[in-house]
Each structure stands twice: as structure tokens, then as C-alpha cells.
PDB file of C-alpha atoms and ligand atoms in Angstrom:
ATOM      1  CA  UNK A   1    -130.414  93.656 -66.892  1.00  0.00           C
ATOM      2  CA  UNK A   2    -133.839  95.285 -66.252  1.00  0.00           C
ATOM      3  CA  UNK A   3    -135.725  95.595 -69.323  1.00  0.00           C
ATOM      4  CA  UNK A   4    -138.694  97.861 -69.029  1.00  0.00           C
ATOM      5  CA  UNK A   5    -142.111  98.344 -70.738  1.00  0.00           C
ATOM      6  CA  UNK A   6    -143.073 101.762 -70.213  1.00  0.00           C
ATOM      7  CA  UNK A   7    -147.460 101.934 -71.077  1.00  0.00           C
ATOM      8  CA  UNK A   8    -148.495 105.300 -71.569  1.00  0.00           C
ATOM      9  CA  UNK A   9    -151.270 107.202 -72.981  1.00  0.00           C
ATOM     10  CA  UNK A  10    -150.562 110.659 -73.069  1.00  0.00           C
ATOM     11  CA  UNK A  11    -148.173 113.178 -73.068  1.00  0.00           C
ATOM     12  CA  UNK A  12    -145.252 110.842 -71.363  1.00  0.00           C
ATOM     13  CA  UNK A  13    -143.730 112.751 -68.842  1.00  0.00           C
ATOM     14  CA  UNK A  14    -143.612 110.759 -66.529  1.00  0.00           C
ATOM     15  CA  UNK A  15    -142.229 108.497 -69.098  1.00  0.00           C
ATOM     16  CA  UNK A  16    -139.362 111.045 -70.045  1.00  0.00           C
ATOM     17  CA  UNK A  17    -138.955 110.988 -65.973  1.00  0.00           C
ATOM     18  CA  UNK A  18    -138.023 106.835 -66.187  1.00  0.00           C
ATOM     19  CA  UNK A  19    -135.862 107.452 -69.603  1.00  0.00           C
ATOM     20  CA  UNK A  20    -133.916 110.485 -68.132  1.00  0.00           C
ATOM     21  CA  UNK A  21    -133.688 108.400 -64.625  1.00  0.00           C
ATOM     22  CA  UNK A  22    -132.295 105.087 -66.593  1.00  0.00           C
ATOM     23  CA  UNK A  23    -129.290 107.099 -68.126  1.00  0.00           C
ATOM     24  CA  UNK A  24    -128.044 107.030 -64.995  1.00  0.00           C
ATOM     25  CA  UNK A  25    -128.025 103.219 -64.109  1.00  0.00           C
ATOM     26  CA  UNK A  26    -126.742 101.083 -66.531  1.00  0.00           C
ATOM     27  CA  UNK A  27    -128.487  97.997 -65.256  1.00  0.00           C
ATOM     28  CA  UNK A  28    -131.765  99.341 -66.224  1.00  0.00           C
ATOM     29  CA  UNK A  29    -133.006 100.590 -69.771  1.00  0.00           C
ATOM     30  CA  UNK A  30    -136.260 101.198 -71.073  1.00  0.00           C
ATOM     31  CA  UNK A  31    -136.541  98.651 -74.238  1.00  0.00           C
ATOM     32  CA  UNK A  32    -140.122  99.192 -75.545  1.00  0.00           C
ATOM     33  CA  UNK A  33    -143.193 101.947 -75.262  1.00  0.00           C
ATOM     34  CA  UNK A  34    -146.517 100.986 -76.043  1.00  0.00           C
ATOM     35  CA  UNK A  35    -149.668 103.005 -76.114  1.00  0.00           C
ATOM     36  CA  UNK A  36    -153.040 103.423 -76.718  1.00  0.00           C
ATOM     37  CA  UNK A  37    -153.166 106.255 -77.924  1.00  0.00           C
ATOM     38  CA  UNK A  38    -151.803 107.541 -81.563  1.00  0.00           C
ATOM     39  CA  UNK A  39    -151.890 111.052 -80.277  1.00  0.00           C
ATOM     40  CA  UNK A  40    -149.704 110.378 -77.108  1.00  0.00           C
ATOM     41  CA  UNK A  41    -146.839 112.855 -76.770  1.00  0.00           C
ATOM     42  CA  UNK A  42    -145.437 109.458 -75.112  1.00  0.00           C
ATOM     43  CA  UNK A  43    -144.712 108.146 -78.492  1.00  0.00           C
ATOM     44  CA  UNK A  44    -142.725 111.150 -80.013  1.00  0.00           C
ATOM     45  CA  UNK A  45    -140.459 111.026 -76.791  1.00  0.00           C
ATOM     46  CA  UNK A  46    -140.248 107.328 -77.305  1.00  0.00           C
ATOM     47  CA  UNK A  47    -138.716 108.509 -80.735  1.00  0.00           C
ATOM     48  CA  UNK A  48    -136.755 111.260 -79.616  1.00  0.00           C
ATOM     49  CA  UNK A  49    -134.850 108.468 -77.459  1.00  0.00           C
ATOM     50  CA  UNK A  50    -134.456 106.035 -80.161  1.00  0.00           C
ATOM     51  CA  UNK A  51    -136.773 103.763 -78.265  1.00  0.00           C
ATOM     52  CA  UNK A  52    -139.184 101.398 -80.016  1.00  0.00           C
ATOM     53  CA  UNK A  53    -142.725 101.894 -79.340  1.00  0.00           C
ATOM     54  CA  UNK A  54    -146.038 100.924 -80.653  1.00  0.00           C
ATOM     55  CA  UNK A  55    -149.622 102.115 -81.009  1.00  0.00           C
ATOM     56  CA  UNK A  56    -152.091  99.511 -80.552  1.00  0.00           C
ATOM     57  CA  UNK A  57    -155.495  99.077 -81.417  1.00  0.00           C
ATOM     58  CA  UNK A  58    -157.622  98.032 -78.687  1.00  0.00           C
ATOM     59  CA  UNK A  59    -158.587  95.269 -80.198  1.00  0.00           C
ATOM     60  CA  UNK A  60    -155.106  94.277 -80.989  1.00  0.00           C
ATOM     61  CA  UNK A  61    -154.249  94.504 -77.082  1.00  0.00           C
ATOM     62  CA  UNK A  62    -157.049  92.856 -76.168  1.00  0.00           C
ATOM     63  CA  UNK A  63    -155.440  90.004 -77.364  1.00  0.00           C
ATOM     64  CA  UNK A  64    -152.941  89.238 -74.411  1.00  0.00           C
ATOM     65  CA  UNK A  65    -150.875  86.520 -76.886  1.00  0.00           C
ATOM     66  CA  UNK A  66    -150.123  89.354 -79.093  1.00  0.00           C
ATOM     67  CA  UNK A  67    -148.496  91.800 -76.400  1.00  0.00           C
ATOM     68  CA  UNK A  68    -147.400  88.895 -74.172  1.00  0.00           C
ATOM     69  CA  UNK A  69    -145.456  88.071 -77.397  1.00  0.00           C
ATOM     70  CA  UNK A  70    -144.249  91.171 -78.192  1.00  0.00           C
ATOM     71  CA  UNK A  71    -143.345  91.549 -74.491  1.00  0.00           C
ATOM     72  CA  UNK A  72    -141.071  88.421 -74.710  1.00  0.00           C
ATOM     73  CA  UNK A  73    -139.458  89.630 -78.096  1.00  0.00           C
ATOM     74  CA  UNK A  74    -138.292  92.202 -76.453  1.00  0.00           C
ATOM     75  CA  UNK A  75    -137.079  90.206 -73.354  1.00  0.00           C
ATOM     76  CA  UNK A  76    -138.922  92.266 -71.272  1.00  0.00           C
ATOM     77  CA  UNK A  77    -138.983  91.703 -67.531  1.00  0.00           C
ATOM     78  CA  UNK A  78    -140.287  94.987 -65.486  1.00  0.00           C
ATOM     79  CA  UNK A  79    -143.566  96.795 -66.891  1.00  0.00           C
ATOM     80  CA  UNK A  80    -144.308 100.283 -65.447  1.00  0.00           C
ATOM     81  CA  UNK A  81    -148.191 101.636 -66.110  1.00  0.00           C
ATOM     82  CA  UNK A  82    -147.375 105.581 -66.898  1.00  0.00           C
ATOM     83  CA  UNK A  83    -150.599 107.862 -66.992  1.00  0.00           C
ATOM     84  CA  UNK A  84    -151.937 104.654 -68.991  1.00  0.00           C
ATOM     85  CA  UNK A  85    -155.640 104.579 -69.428  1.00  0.00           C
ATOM     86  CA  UNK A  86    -156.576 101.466 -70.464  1.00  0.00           C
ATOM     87  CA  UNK A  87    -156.829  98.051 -68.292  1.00  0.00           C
ATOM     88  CA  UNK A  88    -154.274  95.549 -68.067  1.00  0.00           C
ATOM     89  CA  UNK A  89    -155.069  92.119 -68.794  1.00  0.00           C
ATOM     90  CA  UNK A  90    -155.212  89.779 -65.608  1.00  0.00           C
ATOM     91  CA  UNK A  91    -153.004  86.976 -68.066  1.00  0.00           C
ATOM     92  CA  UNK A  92    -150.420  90.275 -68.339  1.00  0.00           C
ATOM     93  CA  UNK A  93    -150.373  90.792 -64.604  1.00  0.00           C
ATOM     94  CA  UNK A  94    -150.325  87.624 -63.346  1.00  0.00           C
ATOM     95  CA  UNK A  95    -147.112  86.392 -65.654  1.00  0.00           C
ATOM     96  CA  UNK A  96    -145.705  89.752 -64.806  1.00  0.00           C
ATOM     97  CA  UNK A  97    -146.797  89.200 -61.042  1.00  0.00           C
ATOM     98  CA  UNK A  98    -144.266  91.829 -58.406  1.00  0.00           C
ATOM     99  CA  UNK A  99    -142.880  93.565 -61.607  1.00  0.00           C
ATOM    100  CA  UNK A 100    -145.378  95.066 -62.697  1.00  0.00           C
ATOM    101  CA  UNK A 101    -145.845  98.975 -61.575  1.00  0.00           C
ATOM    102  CA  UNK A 102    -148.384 101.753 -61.705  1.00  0.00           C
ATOM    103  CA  UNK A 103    -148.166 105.368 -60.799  1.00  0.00           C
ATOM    104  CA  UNK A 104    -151.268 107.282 -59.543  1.00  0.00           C
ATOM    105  CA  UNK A 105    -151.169 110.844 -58.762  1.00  0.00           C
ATOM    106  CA  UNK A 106    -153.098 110.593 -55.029  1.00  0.00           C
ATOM    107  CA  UNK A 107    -152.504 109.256 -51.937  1.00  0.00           C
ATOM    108  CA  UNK A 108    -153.872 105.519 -52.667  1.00  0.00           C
ATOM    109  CA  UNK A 109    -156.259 104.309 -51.092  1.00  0.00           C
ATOM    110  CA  UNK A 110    -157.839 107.455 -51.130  1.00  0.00           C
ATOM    111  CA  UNK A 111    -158.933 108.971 -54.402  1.00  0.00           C
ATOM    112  CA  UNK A 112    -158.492 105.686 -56.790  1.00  0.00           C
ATOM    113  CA  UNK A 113    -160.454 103.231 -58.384  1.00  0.00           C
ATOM    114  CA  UNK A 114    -162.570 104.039 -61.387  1.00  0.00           C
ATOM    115  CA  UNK A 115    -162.936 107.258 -63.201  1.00  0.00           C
ATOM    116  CA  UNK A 116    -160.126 108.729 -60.970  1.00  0.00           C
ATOM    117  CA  UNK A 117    -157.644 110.184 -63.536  1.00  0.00           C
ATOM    118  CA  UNK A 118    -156.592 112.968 -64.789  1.00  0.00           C
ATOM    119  CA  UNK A 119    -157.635 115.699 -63.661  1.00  0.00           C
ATOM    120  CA  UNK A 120    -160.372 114.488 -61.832  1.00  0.00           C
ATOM    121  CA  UNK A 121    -158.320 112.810 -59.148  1.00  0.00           C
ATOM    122  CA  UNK A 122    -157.116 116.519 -58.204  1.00  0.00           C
ATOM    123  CA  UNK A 123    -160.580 118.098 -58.511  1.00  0.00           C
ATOM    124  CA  UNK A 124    -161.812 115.614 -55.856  1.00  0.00           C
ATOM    125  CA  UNK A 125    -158.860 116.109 -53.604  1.00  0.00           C
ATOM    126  CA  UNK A 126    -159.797 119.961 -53.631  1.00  0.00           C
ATOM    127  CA  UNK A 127    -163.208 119.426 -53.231  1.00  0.00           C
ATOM    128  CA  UNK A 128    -162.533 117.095 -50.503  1.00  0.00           C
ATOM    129  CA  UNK A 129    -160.589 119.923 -48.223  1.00  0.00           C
ATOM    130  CA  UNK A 130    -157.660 117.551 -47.669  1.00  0.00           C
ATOM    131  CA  UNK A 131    -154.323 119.597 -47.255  1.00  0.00           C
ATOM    132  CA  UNK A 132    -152.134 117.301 -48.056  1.00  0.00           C
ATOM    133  CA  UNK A 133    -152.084 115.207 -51.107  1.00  0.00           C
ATOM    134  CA  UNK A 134    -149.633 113.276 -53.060  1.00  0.00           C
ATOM    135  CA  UNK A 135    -147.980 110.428 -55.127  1.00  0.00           C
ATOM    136  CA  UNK A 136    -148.397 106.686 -54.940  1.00  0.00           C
ATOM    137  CA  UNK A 137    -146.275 104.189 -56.664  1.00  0.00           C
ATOM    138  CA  UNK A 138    -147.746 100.620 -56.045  1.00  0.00           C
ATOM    139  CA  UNK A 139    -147.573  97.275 -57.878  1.00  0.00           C
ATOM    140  CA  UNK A 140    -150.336  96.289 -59.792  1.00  0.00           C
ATOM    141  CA  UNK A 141    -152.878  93.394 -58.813  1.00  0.00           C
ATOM    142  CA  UNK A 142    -156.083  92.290 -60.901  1.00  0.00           C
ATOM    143  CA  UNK A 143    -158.252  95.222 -59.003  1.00  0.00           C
ATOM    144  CA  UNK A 144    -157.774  98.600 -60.001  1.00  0.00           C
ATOM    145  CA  UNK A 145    -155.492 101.049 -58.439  1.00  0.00           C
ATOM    146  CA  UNK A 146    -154.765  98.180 -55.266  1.00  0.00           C
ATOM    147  CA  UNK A 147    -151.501  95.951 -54.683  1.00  0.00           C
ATOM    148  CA  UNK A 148    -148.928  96.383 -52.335  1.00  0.00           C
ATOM    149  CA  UNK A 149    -147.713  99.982 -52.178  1.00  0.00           C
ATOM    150  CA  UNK A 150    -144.078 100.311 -52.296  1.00  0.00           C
ATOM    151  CA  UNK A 151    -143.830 104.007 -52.291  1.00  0.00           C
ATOM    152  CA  UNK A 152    -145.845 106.976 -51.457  1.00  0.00           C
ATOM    153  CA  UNK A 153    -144.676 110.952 -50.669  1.00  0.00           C
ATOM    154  CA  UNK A 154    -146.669 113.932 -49.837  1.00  0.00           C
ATOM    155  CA  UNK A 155    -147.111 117.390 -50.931  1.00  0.00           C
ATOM    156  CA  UNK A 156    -149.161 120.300 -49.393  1.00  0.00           C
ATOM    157  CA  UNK A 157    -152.415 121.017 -50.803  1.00  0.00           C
ATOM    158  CA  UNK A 158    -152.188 125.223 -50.822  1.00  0.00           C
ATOM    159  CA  UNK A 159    -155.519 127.497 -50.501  1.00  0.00           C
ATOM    160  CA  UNK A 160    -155.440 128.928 -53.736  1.00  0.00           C
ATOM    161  CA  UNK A 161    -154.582 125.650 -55.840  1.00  0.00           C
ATOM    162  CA  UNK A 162    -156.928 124.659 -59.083  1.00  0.00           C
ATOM    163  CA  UNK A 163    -156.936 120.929 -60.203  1.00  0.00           C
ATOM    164  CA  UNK A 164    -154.340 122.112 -63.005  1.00  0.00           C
ATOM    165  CA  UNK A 165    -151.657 123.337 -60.151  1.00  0.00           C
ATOM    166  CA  UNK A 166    -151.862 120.489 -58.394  1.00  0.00           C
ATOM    167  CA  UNK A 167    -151.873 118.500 -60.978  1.00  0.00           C
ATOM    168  CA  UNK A 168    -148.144 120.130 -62.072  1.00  0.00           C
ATOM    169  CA  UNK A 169    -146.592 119.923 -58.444  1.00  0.00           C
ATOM    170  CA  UNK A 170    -148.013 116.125 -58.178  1.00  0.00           C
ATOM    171  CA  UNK A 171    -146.294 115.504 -61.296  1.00  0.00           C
ATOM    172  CA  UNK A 172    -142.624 117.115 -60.363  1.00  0.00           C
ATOM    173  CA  UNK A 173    -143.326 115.082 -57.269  1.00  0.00           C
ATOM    174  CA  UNK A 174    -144.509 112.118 -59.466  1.00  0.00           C
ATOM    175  CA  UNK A 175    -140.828 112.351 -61.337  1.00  0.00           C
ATOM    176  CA  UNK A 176    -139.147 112.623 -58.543  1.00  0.00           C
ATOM    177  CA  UNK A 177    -140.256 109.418 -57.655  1.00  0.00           C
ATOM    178  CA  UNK A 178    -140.270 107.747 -60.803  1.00  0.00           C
ATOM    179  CA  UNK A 179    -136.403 108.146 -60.246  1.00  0.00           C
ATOM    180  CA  UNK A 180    -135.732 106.530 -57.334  1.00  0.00           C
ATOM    181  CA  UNK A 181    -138.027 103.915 -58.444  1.00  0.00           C
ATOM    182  CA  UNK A 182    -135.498 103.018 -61.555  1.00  0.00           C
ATOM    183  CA  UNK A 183    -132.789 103.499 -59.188  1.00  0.00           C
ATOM    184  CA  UNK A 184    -134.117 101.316 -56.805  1.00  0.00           C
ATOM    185  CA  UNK A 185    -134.742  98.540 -59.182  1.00  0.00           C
TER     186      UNK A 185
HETATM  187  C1  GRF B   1    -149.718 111.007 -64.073  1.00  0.00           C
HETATM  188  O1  GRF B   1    -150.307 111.907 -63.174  1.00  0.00           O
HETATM  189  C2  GRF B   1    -149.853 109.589 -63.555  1.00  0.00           C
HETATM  190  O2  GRF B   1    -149.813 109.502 -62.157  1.00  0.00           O
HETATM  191  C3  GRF B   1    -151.216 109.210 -64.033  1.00  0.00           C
HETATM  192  O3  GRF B   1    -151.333 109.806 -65.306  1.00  0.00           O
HETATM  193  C4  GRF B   1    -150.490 110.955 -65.387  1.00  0.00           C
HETATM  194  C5  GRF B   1    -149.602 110.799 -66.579  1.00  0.00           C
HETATM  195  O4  GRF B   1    -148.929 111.984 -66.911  1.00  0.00           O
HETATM  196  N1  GRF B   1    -151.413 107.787 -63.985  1.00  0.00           N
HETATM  197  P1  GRF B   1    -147.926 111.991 -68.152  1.00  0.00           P
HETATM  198  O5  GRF B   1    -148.722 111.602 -69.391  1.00  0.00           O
HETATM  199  O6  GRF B   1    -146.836 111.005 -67.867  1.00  0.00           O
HETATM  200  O7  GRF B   1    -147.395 113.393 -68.245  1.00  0.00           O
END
């Protein structure tokens, strides 16, 4: 059985994009949600699905016992980085080391590293005149937004597109992915 840890920080779609994806394997379920964030939309979709999830302080998951703990409670063996803002400890990723997963809304290596999220990531791709631009989903090393890229797709970057429009069609893109991901797992 695949027991994932979905992080997220904000709204969660892409999160609702793994849950939806997981109802239809039944080898794979989503056991836990954590976040950053008490705001995140993530958490109130965690709820809607009856899935247990928990806000932590920062200084609470700066302590890599504590989640490495809760981690193992939970028997968790596949962690998937959602739209989550915050750094992963190096302990996490290394005992997590090939199942561990991020999702980043550019064509890695292009347009990562820091400060590229959010909407900046699709404000620099505009600015940059690339026409195409897309989805990366890659597993997660001790550098940000680098490791081994397992799946990438592509979307047309149109004339008339704002950071907010490409931000939507990378997403549906993004959830598309997510899918086969889970599927794939
Ligand atoms: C996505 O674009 C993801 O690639 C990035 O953060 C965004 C999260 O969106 N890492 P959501 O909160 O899942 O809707």
C-alpha cells in the first residue's frame, strides 16, 4: 500500500488533484496533510475528505523528530511537496530518499530555484518571451527545485496571457499530471 503525505500551503488543488486521482487506485491513498499554513484551503479539503491533517508551527517542523515521527505513525512511505512553501529538512529527504516528490509549475531547470513561486514563476516566463511553458514533476534532492525529473509536459504560452492565465492552464495541466503520477505509483 502507498501511503502518502501530501505538504501543502495553500489553496490545495493540486492536492484535491492527488485525492480525486487516488479514488481510483486502491493501492494508493492519501493518509495525512500537513501544512504550514492555518489559512490553507489545503486543510478544509483535507477535511472535506475525512483526511487527517495538521498545521504546524514552524518551529514545530523544524524539528525533523517531531514530523519524522508523525510521518512513521502514520506509516507513511511516499511524500508529495504540493504548492508547499516552506523547505524540507535534508534528515526528511534523505530517509525519504526516491519517494519523495515536488511539483513546480515551469519547465525545470528553467525558472526554479529561489523566490520562483507563485505567481512569479509565470511573470518571468512572460517576461522571458518563451512560448512554451509548462509542468515539472521531479523528486526532491537537498537543493532546491533539482533531482531527477521523472515527468515534465508542455503547454503553449499564448500572446495575450497574464501571469494569472497561465497560472490556471499550468495548473489543469499540473492536475493532469498529478494523476498519472498516483497512477503510476
Ligand atoms: C502549484 O502551481 C504548484 O506547482 C506549486 O504551487 C502551486 C500550488 O497550487 N508548487 P495549489 O495550492 O495546489 O492550488
Amino acid at each position: 500500500m502507498n501511503n502518502i503525505v501530501v505538504f501543502a500551503s495553500g489553496n490545495g488543488s493540486d492536492l484535491q488533484a492527488i485525492i480525486d486521482a487516488c479514488k481510483e487506485t486502491d493501492n494508493t491513498r492519501v493518509v495525512l496533510v500537513i501544512s504550514n499554513n492555518p489559512n490553507a484551503y489545503a486543510l478544509k479539503r483535507a477535511r472535506d475528505s475525512e483526511i487527517n491533517s495538521y498545521c504546524i508551527d514552524d518551529s514545530v517542523l523544524d524539528s525533523t523528530d517531531v514530523v519524522l515521527d508523525l510521518l512513521a505513525i502514520y506509516q507513511v512511505n511516499i511524500i508529495i511537496l504540493a504548492g508547499y512553501l516552506k523547505k524540507i529538512d535534508d534528515e526528511i529527504v534523505k530517509e525519504y530518499e526516491n519517494n519523495i516528490y515536488n511539483i513546480h509549475p515551469a519547465l525545470l531547470p528553467k525558472f526554479g530555484g529561489k523566490g520562483m513561486y507563485g505567481l512569479n514563476v509565470h511573470k518571468a516566463v512572460i517576461e522571458s518571451g518563451d512560448k512554451v511553458t509548462g509542468a515539472t514533476i521531479h523528486r526532491v534532492c537537498t537543493e532546491y527545485d533539482t533531482g531527477e525529473i521523472i515527468m515534465q509536459e508542455t503547454i503553449a504560452v499564448l500572446d495575450d496571457d497574464t501571469a494569472e492565465t497561465l497560472r490556471n492552464r499550468v495548473l489543469e495541466l499540473e492536475h493532469i499530471m498529478l494523476r498519472k503520477l498516483i497512477l503510476s505509483l
